[in-house]
Coordinates of C-alpha atoms and ligand atoms in Angstrom, one line a residue:
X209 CA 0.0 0.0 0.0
X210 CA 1.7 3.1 -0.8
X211 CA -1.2 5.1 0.9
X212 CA -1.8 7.5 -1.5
X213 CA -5.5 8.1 -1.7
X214 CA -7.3 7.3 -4.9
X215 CA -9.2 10.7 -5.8
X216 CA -13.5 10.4 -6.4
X217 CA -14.4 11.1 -10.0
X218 CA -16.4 13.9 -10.3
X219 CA -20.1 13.2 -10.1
X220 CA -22.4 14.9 -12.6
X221 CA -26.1 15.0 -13.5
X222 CA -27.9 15.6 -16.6
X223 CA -31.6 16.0 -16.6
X224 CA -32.9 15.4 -19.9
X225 CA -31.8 13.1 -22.7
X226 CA -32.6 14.8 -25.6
X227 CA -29.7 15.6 -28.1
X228 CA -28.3 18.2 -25.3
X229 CA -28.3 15.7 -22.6
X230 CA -27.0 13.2 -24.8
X231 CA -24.1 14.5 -26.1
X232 CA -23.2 16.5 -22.4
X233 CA -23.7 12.9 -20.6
X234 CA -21.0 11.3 -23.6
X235 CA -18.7 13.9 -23.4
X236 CA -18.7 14.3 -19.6
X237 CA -18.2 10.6 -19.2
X238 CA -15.5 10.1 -21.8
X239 CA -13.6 12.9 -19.5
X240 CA -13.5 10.7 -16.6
X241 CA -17.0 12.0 -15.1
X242 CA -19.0 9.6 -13.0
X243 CA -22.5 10.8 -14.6
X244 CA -26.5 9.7 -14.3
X245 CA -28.6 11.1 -16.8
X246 CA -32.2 11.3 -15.8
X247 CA -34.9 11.5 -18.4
X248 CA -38.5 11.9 -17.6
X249 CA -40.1 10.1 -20.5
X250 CA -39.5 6.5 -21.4
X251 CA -36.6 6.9 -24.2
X252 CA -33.9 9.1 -24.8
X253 CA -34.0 11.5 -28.6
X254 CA -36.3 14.2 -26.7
X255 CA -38.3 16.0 -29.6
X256 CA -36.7 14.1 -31.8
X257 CA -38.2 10.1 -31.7
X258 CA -40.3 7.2 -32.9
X259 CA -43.2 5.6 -31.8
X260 CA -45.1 2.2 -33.4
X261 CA -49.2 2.8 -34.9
X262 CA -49.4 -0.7 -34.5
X263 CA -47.1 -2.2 -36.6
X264 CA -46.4 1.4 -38.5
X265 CA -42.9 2.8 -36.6
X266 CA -43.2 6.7 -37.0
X267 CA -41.0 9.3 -36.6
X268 CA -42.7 12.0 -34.3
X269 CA -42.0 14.4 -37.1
X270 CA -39.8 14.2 -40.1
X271 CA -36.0 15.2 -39.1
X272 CA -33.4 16.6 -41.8
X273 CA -30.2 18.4 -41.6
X274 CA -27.6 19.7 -43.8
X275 CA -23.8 18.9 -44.5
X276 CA -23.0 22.0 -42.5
X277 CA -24.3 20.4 -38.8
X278 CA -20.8 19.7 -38.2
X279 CA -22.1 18.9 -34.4
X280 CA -25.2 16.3 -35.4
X281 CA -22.9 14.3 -38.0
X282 CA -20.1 14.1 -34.9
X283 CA -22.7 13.0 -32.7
X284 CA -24.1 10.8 -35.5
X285 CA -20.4 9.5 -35.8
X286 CA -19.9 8.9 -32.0
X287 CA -22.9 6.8 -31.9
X288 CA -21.9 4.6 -35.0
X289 CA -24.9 5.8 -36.9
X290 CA -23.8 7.7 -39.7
X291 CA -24.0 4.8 -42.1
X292 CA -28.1 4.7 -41.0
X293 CA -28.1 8.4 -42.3
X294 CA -28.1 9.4 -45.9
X295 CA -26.3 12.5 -47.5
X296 CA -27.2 14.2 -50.6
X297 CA -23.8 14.9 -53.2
X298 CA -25.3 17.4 -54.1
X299 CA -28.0 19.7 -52.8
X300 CA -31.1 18.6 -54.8
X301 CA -34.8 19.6 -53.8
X302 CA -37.8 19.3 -56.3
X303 CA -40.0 22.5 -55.7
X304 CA -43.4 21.5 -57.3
X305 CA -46.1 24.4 -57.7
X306 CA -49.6 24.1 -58.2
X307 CA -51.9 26.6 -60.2
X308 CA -54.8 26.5 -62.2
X309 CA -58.5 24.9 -60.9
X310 CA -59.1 22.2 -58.8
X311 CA -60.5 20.3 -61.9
X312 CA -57.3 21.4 -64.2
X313 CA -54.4 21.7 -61.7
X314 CA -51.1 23.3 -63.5
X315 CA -47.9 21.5 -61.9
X316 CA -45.0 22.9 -62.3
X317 CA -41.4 21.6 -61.5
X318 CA -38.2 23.4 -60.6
X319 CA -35.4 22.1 -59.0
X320 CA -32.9 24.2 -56.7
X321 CA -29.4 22.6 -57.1
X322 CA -26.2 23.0 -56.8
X323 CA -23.1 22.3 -59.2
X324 CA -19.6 22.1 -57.6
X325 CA -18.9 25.6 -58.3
X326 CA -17.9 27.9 -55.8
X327 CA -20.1 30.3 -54.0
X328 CA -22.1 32.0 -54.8
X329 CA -21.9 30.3 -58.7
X330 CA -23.0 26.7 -56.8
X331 CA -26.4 27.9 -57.4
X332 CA -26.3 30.3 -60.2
X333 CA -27.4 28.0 -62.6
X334 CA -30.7 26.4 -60.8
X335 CA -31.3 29.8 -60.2
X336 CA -31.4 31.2 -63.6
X337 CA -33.9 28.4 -64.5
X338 CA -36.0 28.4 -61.4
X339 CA -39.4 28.3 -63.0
X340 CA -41.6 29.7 -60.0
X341 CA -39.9 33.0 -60.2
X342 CA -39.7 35.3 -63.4
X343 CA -36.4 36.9 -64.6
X344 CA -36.9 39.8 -62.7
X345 CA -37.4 38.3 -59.7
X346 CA -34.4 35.9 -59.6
X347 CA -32.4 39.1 -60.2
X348 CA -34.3 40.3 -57.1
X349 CA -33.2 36.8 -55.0
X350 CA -29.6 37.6 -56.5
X351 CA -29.1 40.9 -55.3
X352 CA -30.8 39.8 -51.8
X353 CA -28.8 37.1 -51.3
X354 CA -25.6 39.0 -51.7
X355 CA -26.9 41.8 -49.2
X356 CA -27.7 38.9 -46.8
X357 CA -24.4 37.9 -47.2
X358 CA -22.7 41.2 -46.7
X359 CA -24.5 41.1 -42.9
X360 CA -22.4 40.7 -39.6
X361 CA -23.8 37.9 -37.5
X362 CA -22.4 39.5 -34.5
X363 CA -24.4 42.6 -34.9
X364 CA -26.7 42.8 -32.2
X365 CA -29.3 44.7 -34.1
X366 CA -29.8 42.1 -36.6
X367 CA -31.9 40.3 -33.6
X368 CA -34.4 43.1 -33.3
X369 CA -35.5 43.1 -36.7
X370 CA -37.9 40.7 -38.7
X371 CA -36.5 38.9 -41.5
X372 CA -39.6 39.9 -43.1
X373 CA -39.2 43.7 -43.0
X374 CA -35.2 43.2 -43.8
X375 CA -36.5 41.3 -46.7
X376 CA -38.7 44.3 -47.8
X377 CA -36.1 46.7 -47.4
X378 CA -34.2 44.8 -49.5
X379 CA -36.5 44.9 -52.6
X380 CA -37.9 41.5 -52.4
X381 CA -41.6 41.0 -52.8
X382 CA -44.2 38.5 -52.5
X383 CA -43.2 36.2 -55.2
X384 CA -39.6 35.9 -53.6
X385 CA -40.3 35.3 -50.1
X386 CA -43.1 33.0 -51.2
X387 CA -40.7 31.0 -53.9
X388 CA -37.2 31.1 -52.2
X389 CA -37.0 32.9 -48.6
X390 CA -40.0 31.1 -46.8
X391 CA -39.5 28.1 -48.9
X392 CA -36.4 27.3 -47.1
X393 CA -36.9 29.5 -43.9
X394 CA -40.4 28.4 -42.5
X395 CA -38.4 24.5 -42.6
X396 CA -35.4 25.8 -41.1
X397 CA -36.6 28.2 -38.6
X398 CA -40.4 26.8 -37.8
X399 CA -41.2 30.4 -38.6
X400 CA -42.3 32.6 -41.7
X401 CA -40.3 35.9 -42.5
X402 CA -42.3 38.9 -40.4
X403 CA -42.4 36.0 -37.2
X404 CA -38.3 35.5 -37.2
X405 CA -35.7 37.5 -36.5
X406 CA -33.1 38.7 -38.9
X407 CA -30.1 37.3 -37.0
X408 CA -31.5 33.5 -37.3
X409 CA -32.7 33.8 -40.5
X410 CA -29.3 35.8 -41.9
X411 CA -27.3 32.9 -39.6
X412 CA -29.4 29.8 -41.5
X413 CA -29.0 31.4 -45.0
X414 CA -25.3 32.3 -45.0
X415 CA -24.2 29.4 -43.5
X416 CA -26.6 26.9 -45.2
X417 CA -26.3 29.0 -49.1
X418 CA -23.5 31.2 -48.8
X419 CA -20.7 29.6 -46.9
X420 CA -19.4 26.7 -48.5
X421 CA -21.0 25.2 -51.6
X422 CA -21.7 22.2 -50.1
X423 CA -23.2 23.1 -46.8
X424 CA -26.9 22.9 -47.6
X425 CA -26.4 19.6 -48.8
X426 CA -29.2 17.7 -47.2
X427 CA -29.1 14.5 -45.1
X428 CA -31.8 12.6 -43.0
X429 CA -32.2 9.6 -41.2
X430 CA -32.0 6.3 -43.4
X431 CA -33.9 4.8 -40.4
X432 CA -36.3 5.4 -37.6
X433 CA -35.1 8.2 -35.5
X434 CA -35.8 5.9 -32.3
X435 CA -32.9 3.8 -33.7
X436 CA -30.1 6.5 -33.8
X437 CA -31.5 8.7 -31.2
X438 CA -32.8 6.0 -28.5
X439 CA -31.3 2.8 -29.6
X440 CA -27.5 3.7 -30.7
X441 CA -27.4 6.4 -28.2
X442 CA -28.6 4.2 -25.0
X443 CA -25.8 1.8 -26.3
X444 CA -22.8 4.4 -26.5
X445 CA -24.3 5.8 -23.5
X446 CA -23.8 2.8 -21.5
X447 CA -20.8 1.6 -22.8
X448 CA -19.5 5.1 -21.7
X449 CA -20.8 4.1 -18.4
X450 CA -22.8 6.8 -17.8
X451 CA -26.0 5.5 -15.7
X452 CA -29.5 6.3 -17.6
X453 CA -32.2 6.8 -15.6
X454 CA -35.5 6.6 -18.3
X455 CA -39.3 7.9 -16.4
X456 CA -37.3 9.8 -14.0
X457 CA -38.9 12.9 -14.1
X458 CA -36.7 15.6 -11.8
X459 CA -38.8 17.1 -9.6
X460 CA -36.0 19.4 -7.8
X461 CA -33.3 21.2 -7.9
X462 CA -31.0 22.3 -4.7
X463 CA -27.9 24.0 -5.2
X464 CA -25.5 23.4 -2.2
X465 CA -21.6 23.3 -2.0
X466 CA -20.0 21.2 -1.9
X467 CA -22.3 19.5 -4.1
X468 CA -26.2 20.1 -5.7
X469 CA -28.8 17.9 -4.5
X470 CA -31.7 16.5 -7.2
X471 CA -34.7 15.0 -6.1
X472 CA -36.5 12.6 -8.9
X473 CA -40.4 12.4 -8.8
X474 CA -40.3 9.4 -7.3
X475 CA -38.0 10.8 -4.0
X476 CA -34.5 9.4 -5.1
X477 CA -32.1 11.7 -4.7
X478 CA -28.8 12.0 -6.1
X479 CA -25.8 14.3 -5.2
X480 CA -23.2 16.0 -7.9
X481 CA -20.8 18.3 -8.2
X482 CA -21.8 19.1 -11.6
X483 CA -25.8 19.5 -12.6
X484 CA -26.3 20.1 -16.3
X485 CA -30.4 21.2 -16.8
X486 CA -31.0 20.2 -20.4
X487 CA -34.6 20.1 -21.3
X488 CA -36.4 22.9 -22.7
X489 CA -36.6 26.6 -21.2
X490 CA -39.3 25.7 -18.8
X491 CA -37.2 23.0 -17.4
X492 CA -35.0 25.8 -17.0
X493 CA -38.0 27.9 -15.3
X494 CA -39.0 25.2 -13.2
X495 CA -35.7 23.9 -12.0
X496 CA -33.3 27.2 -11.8
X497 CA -32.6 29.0 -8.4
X498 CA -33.6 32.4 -8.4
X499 CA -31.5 35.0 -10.0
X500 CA -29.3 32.0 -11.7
X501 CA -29.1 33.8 -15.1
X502 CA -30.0 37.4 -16.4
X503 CA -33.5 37.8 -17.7
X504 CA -35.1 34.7 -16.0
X505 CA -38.1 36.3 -15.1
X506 CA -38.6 36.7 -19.1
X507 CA -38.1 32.4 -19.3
X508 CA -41.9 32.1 -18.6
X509 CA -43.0 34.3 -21.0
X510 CA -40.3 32.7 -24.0
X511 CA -42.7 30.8 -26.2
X512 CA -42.7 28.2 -28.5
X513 CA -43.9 27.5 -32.2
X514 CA -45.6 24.2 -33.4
X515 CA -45.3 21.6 -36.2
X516 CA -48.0 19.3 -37.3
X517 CA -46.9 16.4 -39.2
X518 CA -49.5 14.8 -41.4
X519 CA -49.5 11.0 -42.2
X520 CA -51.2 9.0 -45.1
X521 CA -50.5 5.8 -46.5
X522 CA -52.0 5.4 -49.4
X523 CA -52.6 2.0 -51.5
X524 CA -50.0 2.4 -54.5
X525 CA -46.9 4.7 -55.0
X526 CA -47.8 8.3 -55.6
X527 CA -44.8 9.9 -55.3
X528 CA -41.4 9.0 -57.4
X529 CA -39.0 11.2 -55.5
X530 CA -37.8 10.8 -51.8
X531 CA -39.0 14.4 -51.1
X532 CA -40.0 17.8 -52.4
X533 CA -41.2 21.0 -51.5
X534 CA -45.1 22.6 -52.4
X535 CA -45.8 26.1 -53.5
X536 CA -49.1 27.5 -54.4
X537 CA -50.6 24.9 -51.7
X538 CA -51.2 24.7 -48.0
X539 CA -49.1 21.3 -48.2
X540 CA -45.0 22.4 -47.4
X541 CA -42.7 19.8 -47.6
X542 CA -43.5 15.7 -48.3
X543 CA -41.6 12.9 -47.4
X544 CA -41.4 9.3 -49.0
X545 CA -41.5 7.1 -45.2
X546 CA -42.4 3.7 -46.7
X547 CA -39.0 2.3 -45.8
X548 CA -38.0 3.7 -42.6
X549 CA -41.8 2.6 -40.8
X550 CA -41.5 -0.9 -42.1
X551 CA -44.6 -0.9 -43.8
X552 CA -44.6 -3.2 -46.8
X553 CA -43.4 -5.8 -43.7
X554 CA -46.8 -4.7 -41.8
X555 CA -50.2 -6.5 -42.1
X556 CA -51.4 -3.4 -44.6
X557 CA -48.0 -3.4 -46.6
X558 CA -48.4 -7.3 -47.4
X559 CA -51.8 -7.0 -48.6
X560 CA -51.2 -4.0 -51.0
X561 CA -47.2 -4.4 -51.8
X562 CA -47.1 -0.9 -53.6
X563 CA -48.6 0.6 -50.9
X564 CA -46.2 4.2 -50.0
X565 CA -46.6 6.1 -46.9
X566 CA -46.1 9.9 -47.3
X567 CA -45.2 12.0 -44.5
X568 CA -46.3 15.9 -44.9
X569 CA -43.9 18.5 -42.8
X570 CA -46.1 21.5 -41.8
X571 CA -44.0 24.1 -39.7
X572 CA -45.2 27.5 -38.1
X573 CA -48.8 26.0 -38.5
X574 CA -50.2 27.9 -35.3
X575 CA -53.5 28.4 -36.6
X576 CA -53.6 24.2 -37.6
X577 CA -52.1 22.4 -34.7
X578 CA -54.9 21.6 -32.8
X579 CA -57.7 21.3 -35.9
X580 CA -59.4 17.7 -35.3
X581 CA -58.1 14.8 -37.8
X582 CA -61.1 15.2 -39.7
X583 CA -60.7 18.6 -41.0
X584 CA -57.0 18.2 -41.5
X585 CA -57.5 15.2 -43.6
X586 CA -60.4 17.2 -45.6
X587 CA -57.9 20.2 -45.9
X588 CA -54.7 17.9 -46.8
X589 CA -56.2 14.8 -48.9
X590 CA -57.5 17.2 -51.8
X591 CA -54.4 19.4 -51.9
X592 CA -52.1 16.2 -52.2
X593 CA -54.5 15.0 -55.5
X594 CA -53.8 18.0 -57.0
X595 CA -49.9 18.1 -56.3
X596 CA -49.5 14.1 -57.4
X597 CA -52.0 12.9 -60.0
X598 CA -51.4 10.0 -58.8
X599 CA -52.9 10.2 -55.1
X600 CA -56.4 11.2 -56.9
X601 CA -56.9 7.5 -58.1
X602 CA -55.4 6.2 -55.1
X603 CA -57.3 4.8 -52.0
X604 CA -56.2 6.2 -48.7
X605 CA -55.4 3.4 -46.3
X606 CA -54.4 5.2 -43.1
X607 CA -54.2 8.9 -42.5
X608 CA -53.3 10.1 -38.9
X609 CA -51.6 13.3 -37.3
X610 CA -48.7 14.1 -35.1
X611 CA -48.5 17.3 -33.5
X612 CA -45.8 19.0 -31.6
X613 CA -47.0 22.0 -30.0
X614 CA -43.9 22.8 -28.9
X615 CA -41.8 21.9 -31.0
X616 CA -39.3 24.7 -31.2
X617 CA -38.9 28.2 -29.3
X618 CA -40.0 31.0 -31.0
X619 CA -37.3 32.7 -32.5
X620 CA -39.3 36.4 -33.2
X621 CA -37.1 39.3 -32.9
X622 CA -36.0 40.0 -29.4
X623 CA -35.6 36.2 -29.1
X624 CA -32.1 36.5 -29.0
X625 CA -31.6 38.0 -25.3
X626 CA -33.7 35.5 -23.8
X627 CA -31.0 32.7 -24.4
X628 CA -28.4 32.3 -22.0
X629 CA -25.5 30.6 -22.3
X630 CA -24.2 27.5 -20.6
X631 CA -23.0 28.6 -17.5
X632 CA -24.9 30.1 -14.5
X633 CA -24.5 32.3 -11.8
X634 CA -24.2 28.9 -9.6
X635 CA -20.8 27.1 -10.0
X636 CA -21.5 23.4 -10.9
X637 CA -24.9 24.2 -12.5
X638 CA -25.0 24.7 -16.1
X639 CA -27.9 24.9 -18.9
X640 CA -27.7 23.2 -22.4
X641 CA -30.5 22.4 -24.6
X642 CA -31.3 24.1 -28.4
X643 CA -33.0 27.0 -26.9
X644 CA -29.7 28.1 -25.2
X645 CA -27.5 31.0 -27.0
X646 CA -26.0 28.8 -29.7
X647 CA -26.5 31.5 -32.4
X648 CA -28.6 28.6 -34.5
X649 CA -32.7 28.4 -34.6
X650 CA -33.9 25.1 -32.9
X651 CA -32.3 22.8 -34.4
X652 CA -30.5 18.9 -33.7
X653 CA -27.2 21.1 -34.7
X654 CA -28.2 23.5 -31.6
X655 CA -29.2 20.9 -29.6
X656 CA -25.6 19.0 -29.8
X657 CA -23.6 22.1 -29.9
X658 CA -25.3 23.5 -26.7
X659 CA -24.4 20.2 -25.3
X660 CA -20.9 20.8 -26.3
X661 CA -20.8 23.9 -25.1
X662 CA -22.1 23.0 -21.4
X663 CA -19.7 20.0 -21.3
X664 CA -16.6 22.4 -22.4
X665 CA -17.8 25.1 -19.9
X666 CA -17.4 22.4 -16.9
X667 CA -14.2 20.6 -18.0
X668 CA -13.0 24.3 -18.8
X669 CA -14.1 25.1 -14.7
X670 CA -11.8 22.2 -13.7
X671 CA -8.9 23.2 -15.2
X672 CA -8.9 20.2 -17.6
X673 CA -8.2 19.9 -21.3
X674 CA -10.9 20.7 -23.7
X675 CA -11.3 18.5 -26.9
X676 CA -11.0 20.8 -29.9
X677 CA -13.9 20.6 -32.4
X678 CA -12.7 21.1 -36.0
X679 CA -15.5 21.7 -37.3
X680 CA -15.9 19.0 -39.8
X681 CA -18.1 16.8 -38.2
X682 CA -16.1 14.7 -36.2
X683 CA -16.4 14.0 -32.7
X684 CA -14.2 16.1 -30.7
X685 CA -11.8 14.6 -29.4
Ligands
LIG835 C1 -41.8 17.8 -35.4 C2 -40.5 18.3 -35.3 C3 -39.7 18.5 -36.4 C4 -38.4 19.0 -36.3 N1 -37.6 19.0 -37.5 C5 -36.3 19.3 -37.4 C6 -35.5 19.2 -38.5 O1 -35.9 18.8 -39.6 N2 -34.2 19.5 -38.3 C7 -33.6 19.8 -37.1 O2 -32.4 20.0 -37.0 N3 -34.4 20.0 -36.0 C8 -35.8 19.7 -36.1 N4 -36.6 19.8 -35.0 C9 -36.0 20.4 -33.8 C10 -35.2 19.4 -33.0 O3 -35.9 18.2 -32.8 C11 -34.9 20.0 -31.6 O4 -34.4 21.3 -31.7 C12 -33.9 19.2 -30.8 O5 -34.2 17.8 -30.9 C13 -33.9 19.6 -29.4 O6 -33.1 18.8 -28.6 P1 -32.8 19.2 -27.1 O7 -32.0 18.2 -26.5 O8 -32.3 20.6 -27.0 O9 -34.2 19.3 -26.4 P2 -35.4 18.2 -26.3 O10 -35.4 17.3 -27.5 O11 -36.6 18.9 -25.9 O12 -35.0 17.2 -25.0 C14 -35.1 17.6 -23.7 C15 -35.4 16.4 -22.9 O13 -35.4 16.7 -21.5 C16 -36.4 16.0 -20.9 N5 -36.8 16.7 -19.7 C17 -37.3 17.9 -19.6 N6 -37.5 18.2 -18.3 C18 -37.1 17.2 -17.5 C19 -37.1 16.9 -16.1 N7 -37.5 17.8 -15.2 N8 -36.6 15.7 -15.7 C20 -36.2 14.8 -16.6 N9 -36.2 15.0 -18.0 C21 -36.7 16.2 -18.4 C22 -37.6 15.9 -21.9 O14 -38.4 14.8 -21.7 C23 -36.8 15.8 -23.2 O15 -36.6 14.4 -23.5 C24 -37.9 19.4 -35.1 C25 -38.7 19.3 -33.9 C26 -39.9 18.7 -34.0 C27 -40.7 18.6 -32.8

């Protein structure tokens, strides 16, 4: 015995294993931490999951990201899942437009895509024949896409201005915010141009268009999100040893020193030097002492913005392409699920083998989200007849609804200052979560960098070394 005392790993807590929680728990463990992450509901992915109808598996709500979430492909790489992922080449999205009468619908095709040349050329060319705007107007997109680009994302003004009125100033009309700007920004920031401020929407545009040609590439899950996000992620979870605690719902927070005390629903408590809060802001309302970070009287009053995901599975393919985007229709973006829910293997799929289950992706639908099934399907069947010819021969077999009323924060102007960062005014007590001051709208990429960022900020406090992210959507190690 030489007598020399063998020092306690640091104990930490994470409450909430959404993408946040996830990647703080990994990264807190692989530094040496003794950790327990404590979710309330029975899996981990928080907004983020899957579900079975039956034997239908589901995606709460269809997930994509782009080639520039450097964070969420390192956290897809940590967990082994990138190869149940799929990447476009090149950034490809069908835009399909629907004029004319109900009994003579006009569908229109464009594409917007980009070539390997370098910004801003990558996407010259698609623009030039986009065919839902006229020549003048993709002159107008031009010209506002290079004054986008010539905005400071660390200009504290840009936050208290609607992307909408910067859009106006800017000479773009209706046709251009309906074709192009909230096209891509009501999907990306769960928000239409006069509800988002400029700073998230400049941010989304000049990293996803305007940064590197490739960036808006876009990716999604090859599988059910339960698989990466619950599955693969309880495994590496494990594995790194941190202890996951699923239906434990923490009830309270006490900050002490030497170490915080947190008190499950069900009365276990557990002691740590290190609590990281990393659910949504009213976790962060619920759970925070008083006066813990600027502004949390305003936490209450930060809202959120909802997203309706509409479900049918109709009897024969309808749909050739994985995805595309709607204009001139109440329907925004579709999504080809047959594959990831399993359903040609399910009772339905057997019986009619070309069966194809379409998922529609309705963001910033406020005035939808809590419309009964009955209207949305009267609202929704009849616009997807006259997007796809196809779906107005076809029998509907199933046709359900998954809403998310709060799906994201809001990110209206002003929404910026009601973010904090990672660390509190309490030592050992730190927030992560998408909501957080990440510069990015809600997103999985916020989610994992917050989560990064509160794991840095406590390895940082401890004097140990921090693992450098380069940015290229590796782990950091
Ligand atoms: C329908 C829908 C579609 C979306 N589409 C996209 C998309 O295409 N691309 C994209 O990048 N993002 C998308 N998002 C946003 C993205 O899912 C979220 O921004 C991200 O998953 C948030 O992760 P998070 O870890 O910050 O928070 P959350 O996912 O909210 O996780 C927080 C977790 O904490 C738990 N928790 C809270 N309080 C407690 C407590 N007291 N005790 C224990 N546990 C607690 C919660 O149960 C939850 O599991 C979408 C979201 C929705 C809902």
């Amino acid at each position: 015995m030489t007598g020399r005392a063998v020092a306690a790993r640091p104990a930490a807590v994470v409450v909430g294993g959404g993408l946040a929680g996830i990647t703080t728990a990994l990264r807190l463990a692989e530094a040496g931490h003794d950790v327990t992450l404590a979710e309330g509901r029975p899996r981990l992915g928080g907004l983020a999951f899957s579900f079975q109808r039956g034997e239908l598996t589901v995606d709460n709500g269809q997930h994509v990201f782009l080639r520039c979430c450097t964070a969420y492909r390192g956290l897809l790489e940590r967990l082994g899942a990138t190869r149940m992922t799929h990447l476009q080449n090149r950034l490809d999205v069908p835009v399909l437009s629907v004029t004319g009468s109900d009994e003579v619908p006009v569908r229109t095709l464009g594409r917007l895509r980009r070539t390997g040349l370098p910004v801003p050329l990558h996407l010259a060319g698609s623009l030039a024949r986009y065919p839902h705007l006229s020549p003048a107007d993709r002159a107008r997109v031009v010209r506002g896409a290079l004054a986008l680009n010539g905005l400071d994302l660390a200009d504290p003004a840009l936050d208290r201005l609607s992307f909408g009125e910067w859009l106006r100033r800017n000479g773009q009309n209706a046709a251009t915010t309906a074709a192009l700007w909230d096209l891509v920004g009501v999907a990306t920031l769960n928000a239409r141009a006069d509800g988002v401020s400029l700073a998230l929407a400049a941010m989304v545009f000049k990293t996803g268009l305007l940064s590197d040609p490739g960036a808006s590439d876009i990716g999604m899950a090859a599988v059910p999100l339960g698989v990466i996000h619950h599955d693969r992620a309880l495994a590496e979870l494990e594995r790194a040893g941190v202890r996951v605690l699923l239906r434990a719902r923490v009830a309270e927070l006490k900050p002490a020193a030497p170490q915080h005390a947190v008190r499950l629903e069900d009365g276990q408590l557990f002691t740590a030097d290190t609590v990281v809060l990393a659910g949504a802001q009213d976790t962060a309302d619920a759970l925070l002492p008083p006066g813990a970070v600027p502004g949390q009287e305003r936490l209450a009053g930060f809202g959120t913005t909802p997203i309706l995901n509409v479900h049918v599975v109709y009897d024969r393919k309808v749909l050739r392409r994985p995805f595309f985007a709607a204009l001139g229709s109440p329907v925004q973006w579709v999504f080809d699920r047959t594959t990831h829910s399993g359903l040609l293997g399910t009772t339905i799929g057997r019986a009619h083998p070309g069966a194809q289950y379409l998922a529609l992706s309705q963001s910033a639908v406020q005035d939808e989200i809590d419309l009964p099934v009955a209207e949305l399907r009267r609202r929704y069947l009849p616009e997807l007849s006259r997007l796809l010819p196809a779906a107005a021969d076809a029998e509907v077999l199933d046709f359900f609804v998954t809403r998310e009323r709060t799906a994201t924060f809001d990110g209206a102007p002003g929404s910026a200052e009601l973010r904090p960062g990672a660390a509190t005014g309490v030592p050992g007590l730190l927030l992560a979560g998408a909501w957080t001051a990440t510069g990015w709208p809600a997103t999985m990429e916020g989610a994992v960098r917050s989560g990064h960022a509160a794991a840095d900020a406590v390895l940082a406090a401890a004097g140990n070394r921090v693992p450098v992210d380069r940015g290229d959507g590796r782990w950091p190690r």
